[in-house]
XYZ file of C-alpha atoms in Angstrom:
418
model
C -20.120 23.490 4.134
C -20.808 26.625 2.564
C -24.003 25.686 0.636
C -25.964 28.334 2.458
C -28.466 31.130 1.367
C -26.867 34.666 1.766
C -29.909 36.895 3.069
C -28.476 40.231 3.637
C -25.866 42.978 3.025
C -25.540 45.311 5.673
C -22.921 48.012 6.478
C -21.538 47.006 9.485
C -21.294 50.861 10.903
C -25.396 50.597 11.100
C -25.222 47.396 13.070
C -25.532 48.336 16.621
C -26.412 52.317 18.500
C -25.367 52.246 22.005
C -28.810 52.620 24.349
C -29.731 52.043 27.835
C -32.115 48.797 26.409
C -29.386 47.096 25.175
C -28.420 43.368 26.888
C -25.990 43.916 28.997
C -23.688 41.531 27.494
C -24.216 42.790 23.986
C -23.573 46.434 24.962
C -19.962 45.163 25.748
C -19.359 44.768 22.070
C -18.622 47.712 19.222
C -20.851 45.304 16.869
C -23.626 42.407 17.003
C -24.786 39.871 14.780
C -27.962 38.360 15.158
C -28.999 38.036 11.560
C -27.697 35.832 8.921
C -26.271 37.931 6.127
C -22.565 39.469 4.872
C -21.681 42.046 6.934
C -18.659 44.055 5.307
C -16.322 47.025 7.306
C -16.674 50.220 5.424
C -13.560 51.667 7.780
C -11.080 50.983 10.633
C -12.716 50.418 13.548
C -10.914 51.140 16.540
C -13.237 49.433 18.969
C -13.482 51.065 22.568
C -15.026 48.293 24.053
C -13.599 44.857 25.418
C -15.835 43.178 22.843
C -15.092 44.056 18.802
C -18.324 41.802 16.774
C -19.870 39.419 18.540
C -21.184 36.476 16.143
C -24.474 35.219 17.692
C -26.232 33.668 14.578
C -25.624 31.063 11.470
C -24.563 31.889 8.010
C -22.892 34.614 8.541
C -20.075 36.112 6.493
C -17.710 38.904 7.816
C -15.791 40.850 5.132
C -13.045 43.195 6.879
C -12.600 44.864 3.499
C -8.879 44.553 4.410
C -9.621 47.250 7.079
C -8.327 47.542 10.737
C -10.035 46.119 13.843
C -8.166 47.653 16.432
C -8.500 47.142 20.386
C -8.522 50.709 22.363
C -9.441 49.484 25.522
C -7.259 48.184 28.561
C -8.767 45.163 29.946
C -7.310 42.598 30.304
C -9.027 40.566 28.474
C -11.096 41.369 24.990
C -12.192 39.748 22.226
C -11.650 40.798 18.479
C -14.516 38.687 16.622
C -15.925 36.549 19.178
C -17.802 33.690 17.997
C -19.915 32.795 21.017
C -23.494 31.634 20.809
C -25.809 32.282 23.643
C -26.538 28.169 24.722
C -27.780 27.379 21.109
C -25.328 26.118 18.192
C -24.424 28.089 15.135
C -22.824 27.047 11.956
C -21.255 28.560 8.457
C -19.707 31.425 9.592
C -16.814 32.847 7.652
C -14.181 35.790 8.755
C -12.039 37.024 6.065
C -9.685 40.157 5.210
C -9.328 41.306 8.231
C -6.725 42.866 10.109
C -6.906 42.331 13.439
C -4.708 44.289 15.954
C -4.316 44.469 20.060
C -6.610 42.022 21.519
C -6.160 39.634 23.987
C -8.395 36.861 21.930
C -8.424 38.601 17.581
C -10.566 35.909 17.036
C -12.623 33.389 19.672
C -14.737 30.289 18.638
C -16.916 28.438 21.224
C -17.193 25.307 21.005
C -21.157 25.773 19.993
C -19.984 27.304 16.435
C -18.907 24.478 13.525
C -18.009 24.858 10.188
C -15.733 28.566 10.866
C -13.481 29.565 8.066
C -11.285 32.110 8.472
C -9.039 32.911 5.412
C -7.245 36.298 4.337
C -6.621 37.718 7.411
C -3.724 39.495 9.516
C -2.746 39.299 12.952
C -0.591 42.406 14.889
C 0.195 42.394 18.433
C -2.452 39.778 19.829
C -1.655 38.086 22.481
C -3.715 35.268 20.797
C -4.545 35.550 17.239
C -6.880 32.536 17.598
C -8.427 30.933 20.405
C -11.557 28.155 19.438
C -12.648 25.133 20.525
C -14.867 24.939 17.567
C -16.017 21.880 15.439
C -15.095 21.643 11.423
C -12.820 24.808 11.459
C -10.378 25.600 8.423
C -8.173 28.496 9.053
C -5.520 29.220 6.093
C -3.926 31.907 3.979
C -3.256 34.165 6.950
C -0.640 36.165 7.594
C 0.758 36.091 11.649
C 3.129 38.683 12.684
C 5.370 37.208 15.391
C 5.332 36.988 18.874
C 1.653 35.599 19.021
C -0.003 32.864 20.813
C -2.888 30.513 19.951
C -4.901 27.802 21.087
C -7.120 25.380 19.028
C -8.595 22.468 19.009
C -8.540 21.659 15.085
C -4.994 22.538 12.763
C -4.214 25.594 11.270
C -4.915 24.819 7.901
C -7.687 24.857 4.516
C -9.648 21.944 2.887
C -8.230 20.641 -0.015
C -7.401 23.494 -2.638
C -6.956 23.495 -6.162
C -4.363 26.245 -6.611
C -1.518 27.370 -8.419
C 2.284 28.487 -6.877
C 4.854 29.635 -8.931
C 3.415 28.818 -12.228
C 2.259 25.506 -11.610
C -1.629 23.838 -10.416
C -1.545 21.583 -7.463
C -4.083 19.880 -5.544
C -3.277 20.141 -1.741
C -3.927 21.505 1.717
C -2.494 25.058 2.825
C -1.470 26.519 5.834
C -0.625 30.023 6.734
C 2.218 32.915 6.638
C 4.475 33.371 9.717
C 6.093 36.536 9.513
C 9.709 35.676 10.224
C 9.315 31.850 9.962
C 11.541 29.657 8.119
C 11.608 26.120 7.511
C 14.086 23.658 6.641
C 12.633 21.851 4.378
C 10.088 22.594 1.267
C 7.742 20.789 -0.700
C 6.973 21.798 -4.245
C 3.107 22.777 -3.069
C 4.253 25.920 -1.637
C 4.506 24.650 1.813
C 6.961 24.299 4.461
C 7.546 20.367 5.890
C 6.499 19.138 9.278
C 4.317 21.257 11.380
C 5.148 24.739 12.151
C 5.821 25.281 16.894
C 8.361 28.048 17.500
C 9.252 26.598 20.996
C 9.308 31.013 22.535
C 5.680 30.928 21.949
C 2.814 29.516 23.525
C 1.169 27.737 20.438
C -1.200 24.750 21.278
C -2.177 24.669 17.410
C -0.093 23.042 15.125
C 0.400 24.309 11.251
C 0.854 21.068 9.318
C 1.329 23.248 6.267
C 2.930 26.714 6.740
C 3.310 28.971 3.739
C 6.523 29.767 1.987
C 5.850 32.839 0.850
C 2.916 35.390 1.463
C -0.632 34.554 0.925
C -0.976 36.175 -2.497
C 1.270 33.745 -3.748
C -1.609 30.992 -3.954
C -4.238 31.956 -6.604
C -7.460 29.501 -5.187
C -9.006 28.004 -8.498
C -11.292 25.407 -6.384
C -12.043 24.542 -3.055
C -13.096 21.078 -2.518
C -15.435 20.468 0.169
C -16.612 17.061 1.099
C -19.933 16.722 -0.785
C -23.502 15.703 0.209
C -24.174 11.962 0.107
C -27.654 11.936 0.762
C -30.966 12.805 -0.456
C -31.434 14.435 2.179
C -28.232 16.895 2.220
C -26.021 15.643 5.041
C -22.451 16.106 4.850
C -19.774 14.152 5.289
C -17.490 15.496 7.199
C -13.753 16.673 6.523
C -12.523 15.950 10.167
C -9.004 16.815 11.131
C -8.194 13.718 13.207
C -6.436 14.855 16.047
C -3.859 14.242 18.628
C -4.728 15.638 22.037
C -2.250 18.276 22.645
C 1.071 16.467 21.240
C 3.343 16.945 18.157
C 1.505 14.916 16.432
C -1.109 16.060 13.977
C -2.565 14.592 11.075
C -5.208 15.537 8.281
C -7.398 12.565 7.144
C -7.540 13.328 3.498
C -11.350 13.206 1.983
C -11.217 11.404 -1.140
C -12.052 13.696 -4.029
C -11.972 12.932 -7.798
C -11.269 15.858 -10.229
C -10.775 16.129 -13.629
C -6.735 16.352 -14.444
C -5.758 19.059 -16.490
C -3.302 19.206 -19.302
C -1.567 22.195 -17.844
C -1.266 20.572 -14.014
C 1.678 20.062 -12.793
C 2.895 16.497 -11.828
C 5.174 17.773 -9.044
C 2.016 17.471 -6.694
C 1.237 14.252 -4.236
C -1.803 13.360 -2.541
C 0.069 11.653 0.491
C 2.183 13.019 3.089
C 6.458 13.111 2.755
C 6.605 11.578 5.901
C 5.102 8.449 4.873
C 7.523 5.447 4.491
C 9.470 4.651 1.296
C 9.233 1.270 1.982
C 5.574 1.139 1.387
C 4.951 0.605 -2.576
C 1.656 1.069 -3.270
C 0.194 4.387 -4.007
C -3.050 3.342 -2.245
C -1.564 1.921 0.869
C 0.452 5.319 1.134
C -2.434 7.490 1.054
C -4.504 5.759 3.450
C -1.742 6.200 6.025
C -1.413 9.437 4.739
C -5.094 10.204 5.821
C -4.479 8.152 8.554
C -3.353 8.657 12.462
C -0.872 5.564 13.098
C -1.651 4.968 16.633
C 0.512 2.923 18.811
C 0.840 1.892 22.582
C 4.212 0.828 23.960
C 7.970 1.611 22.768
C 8.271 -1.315 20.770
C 5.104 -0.774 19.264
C 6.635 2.876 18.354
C 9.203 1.298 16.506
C 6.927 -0.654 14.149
C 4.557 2.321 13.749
C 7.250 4.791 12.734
C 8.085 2.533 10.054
C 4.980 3.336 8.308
C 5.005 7.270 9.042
C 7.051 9.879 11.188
C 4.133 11.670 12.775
C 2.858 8.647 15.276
C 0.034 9.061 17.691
C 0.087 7.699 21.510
C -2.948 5.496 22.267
C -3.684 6.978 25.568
C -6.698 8.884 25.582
C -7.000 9.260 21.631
C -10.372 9.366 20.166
C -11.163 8.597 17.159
C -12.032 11.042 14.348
C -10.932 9.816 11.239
C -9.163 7.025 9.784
C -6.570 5.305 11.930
C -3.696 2.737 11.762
C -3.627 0.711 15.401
C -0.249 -1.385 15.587
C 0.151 -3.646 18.329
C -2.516 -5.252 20.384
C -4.920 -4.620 23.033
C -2.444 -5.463 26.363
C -0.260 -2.714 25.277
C -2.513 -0.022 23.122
C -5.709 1.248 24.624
C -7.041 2.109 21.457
C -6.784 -1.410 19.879
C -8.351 -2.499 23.494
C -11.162 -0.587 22.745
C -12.053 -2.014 18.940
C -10.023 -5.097 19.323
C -13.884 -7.414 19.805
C -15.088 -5.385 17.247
C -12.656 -7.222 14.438
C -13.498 -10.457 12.881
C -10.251 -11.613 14.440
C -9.707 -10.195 18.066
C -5.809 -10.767 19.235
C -4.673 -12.126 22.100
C -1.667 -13.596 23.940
C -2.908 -17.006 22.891
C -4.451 -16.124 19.570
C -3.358 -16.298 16.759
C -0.169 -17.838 18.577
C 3.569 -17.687 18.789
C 5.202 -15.451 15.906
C 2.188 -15.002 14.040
C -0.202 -11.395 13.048
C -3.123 -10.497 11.604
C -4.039 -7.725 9.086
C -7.912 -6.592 9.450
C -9.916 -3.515 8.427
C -13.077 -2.325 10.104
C -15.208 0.144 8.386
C -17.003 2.235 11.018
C -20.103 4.828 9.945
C -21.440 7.010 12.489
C -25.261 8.076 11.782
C -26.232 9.579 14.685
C -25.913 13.008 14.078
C -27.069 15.545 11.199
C -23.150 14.646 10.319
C -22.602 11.810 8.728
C -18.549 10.054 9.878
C -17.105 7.709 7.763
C -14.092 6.365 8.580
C -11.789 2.884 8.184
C -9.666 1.225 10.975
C -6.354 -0.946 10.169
C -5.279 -3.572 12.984
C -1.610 -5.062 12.389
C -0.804 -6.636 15.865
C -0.135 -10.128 17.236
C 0.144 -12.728 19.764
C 3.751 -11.412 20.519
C 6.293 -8.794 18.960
C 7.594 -11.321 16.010
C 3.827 -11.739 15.340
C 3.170 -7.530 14.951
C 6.431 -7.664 13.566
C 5.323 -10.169 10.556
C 2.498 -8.295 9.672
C 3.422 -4.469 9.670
C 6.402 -6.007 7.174
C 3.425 -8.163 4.768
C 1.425 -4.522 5.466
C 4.007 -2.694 3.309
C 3.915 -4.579 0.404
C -0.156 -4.695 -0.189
C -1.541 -2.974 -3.243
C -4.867 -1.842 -1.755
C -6.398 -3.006 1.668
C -7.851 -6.434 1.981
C -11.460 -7.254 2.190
C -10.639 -10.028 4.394
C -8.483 -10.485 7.713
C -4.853 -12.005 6.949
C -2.905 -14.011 9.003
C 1.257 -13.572 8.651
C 3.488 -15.610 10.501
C 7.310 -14.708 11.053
C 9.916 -17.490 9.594
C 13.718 -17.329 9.224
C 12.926 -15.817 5.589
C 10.971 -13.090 6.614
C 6.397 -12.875 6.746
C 4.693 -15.557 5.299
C 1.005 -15.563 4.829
C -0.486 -18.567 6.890
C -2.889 -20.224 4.601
């Protein structure tokens, strides 16, 4: 994601003069970017415009310098660093160490930008310190003062980090600083647990990993980006799979092999603490800890939350990562959507009274530049005994099978049918 060739340094104070030529759009704005380069503040800018920088280009990095953008106009609504592409789609743009104060929007994303990092900056008195619709986004290690909004369509958080906290080297996913924030629970990664919604505020973004302590506390040895599996340079994508609007977020994990160090900790997990204790094998756990564990009735709720907490209502999801469906297609939309696609598609009649099946799809999307790998898991039967049987066989697999399996419910408990 950011394999990209840097092409120019320039002062941002020598970006834009004011003239009677200008667009009228881009005279709205204290700063433009057209150019591809690394554009870094040499002051605090207190903008008098609606507009602050307006990013209009790809491969772009912004470097605040840990200076001040401030907002000295009064409309009513403005836009710190406003990431919004004229009709045409821009990518690689990263905003860091700045601090952004009085806007309506600090920071807006279109939905024509992808792959936006922002990282190591601070929000004061925004109404929303973020506000993007945009595709691949990671936004981590910020610090929010309180009484902010924001709305986005991916979570508040980074890639997978290599990092050390309090003297020890994990490998996990970080969040971001809410001045004023405390959780209830910890993990040892430096992060709250469970996703961070202070009910006074409007937030339509979740945090799935909120900071315990300040952002300097996290010393970033590696960032692990999904890497190119082609000859021909496309990326597989890290995609945050998604819940439309509800409390329910989850990352799908990218599997990433690094070299263990004698000095890493072993307090650090690559699964989620929400996953179920019942569930033995490392393997199984983080798949459904990449996974969204989608389900479609209230019964059907009651099976899925015994793999995770963090469940996922089938209506309207869409797919972007890997996903758990439990329960069948007259109940869950989802698994009424792939349910032909399986080897073994369920059905009132099939495979019959008491009786699941176990399957996996492997789905590959090649139609874009982006390349989206993902895996499907289908535990559902003919009735609720028969879902029943095979979430309970699900739990106690070592790795996921290569084949379907059928499980029927007895008086002792799942039995695979042979």
């Amino acid at each position: 994601m950011k394999k990209f060739l840097i092409l120019a340094m320039i002062a941002l104070s020598l970006l834009v003069s004011v003239s009677a030529e200008m667009d009228y759009n881009n005279s709205n704005y204290y700063g433009v970017i057209n150019e591809s380069g690394i554009y870094v503040l040499s002051e605090d800018i207190p903008s008098p415009k609606w507009g602050g920088i307006l990013i209009n280009t790809s491969n772009v990095v912004l470097d605040g310098g840990n200076h001040y953008l401030i907002c000295n106009n009064g409309s009513e609504e403005t836009y710190g660093v406003d990431i919004y592409p004229e009709n045409h789609p821009i990518e690689n743009i990263t905003i860091k160490n700045i601090v952004f104060k009085n806007w309506t929007n600090a920071i807006y994303a279109d939905d024509y930008s992808k792959n936006v990092t922002i990282i190591n900056c601070e929000f004061e008195d925004n109404e929303y310190f973020l506000n993007s619709s945009a595709i691949e986004q990671y936004f981590y290690l910020n610090t929010i003062h309180e009484n902010q909004s924001a709305e986005s369509y991916a979570p508040l958080a980074s890639p997978k980090l290599v990092y050390t906290y309090g003297g020890n080297e994990y490998t996990y996913r970080l969040g971001n600083y809410y001045v004023g924030y405390a959780g209830t629970e910890t993990d040892d990664e430096g992060v709250y647990n469970f996703v961070y919604d202070k009910e006074e505020s409007f937030i339509r973004a979740f945090d799935i990993y909120p900071l315990i302590k300040t952002p300097e506390n996290y010393k970033i040895l590696k960032v692990l980006y999904p890497e190119s599996d082609s000859e021909n340079g496309v990326v597989v994508a890290d995609i945050f799979a998604l819940a439309n609007y509800p409390e329910n977020y989850v990352i799908k994990e990218t599997p990433v092999t690094t070299p263990s160090s004698p000095h890493s900790s072993s307090g650090g997990r690559s699964y989620d603490s929400d996953i179920s204790d019942e569930i033995g094998s490392k393997v199984i756990k983080n798949f459904v800890s990449s996974a969204a564990v989608i389900y479609g009735n209230e019964i059907d709720q009651q099976f899925a939350e015994e793999l995770r907490e963090r469940i996922q209502n089938a209506n309207g999801y869409k797919i972007s990562g890997n996903a758990v469906i439990v329960g069948g297609p007259n109940a869950n939309g989802f698994a009424r959507e792939y349910n032909n696609q399986f080897e073994m598609p369920i059905s009132n009649d099939y495979p019959g009274e008491n009786r699941g099946v176990i399957q996996v799809l492997k789905v590959q999307d090649n139609t874009g530049k982006i390349v989206q790998s993902y895996t499907i898991v289908y535990i559902a039967g003919s009735d609720r005994r028969g879902t029943q049987a095979a979430l309970e066989y699900f739990k106690t697999l070592n790795e996921l099978p290569d084949g379907p399996i059928m499980i029927e419910w007895t008086e002792n408990g799942p039995k695979v049918v042979e």
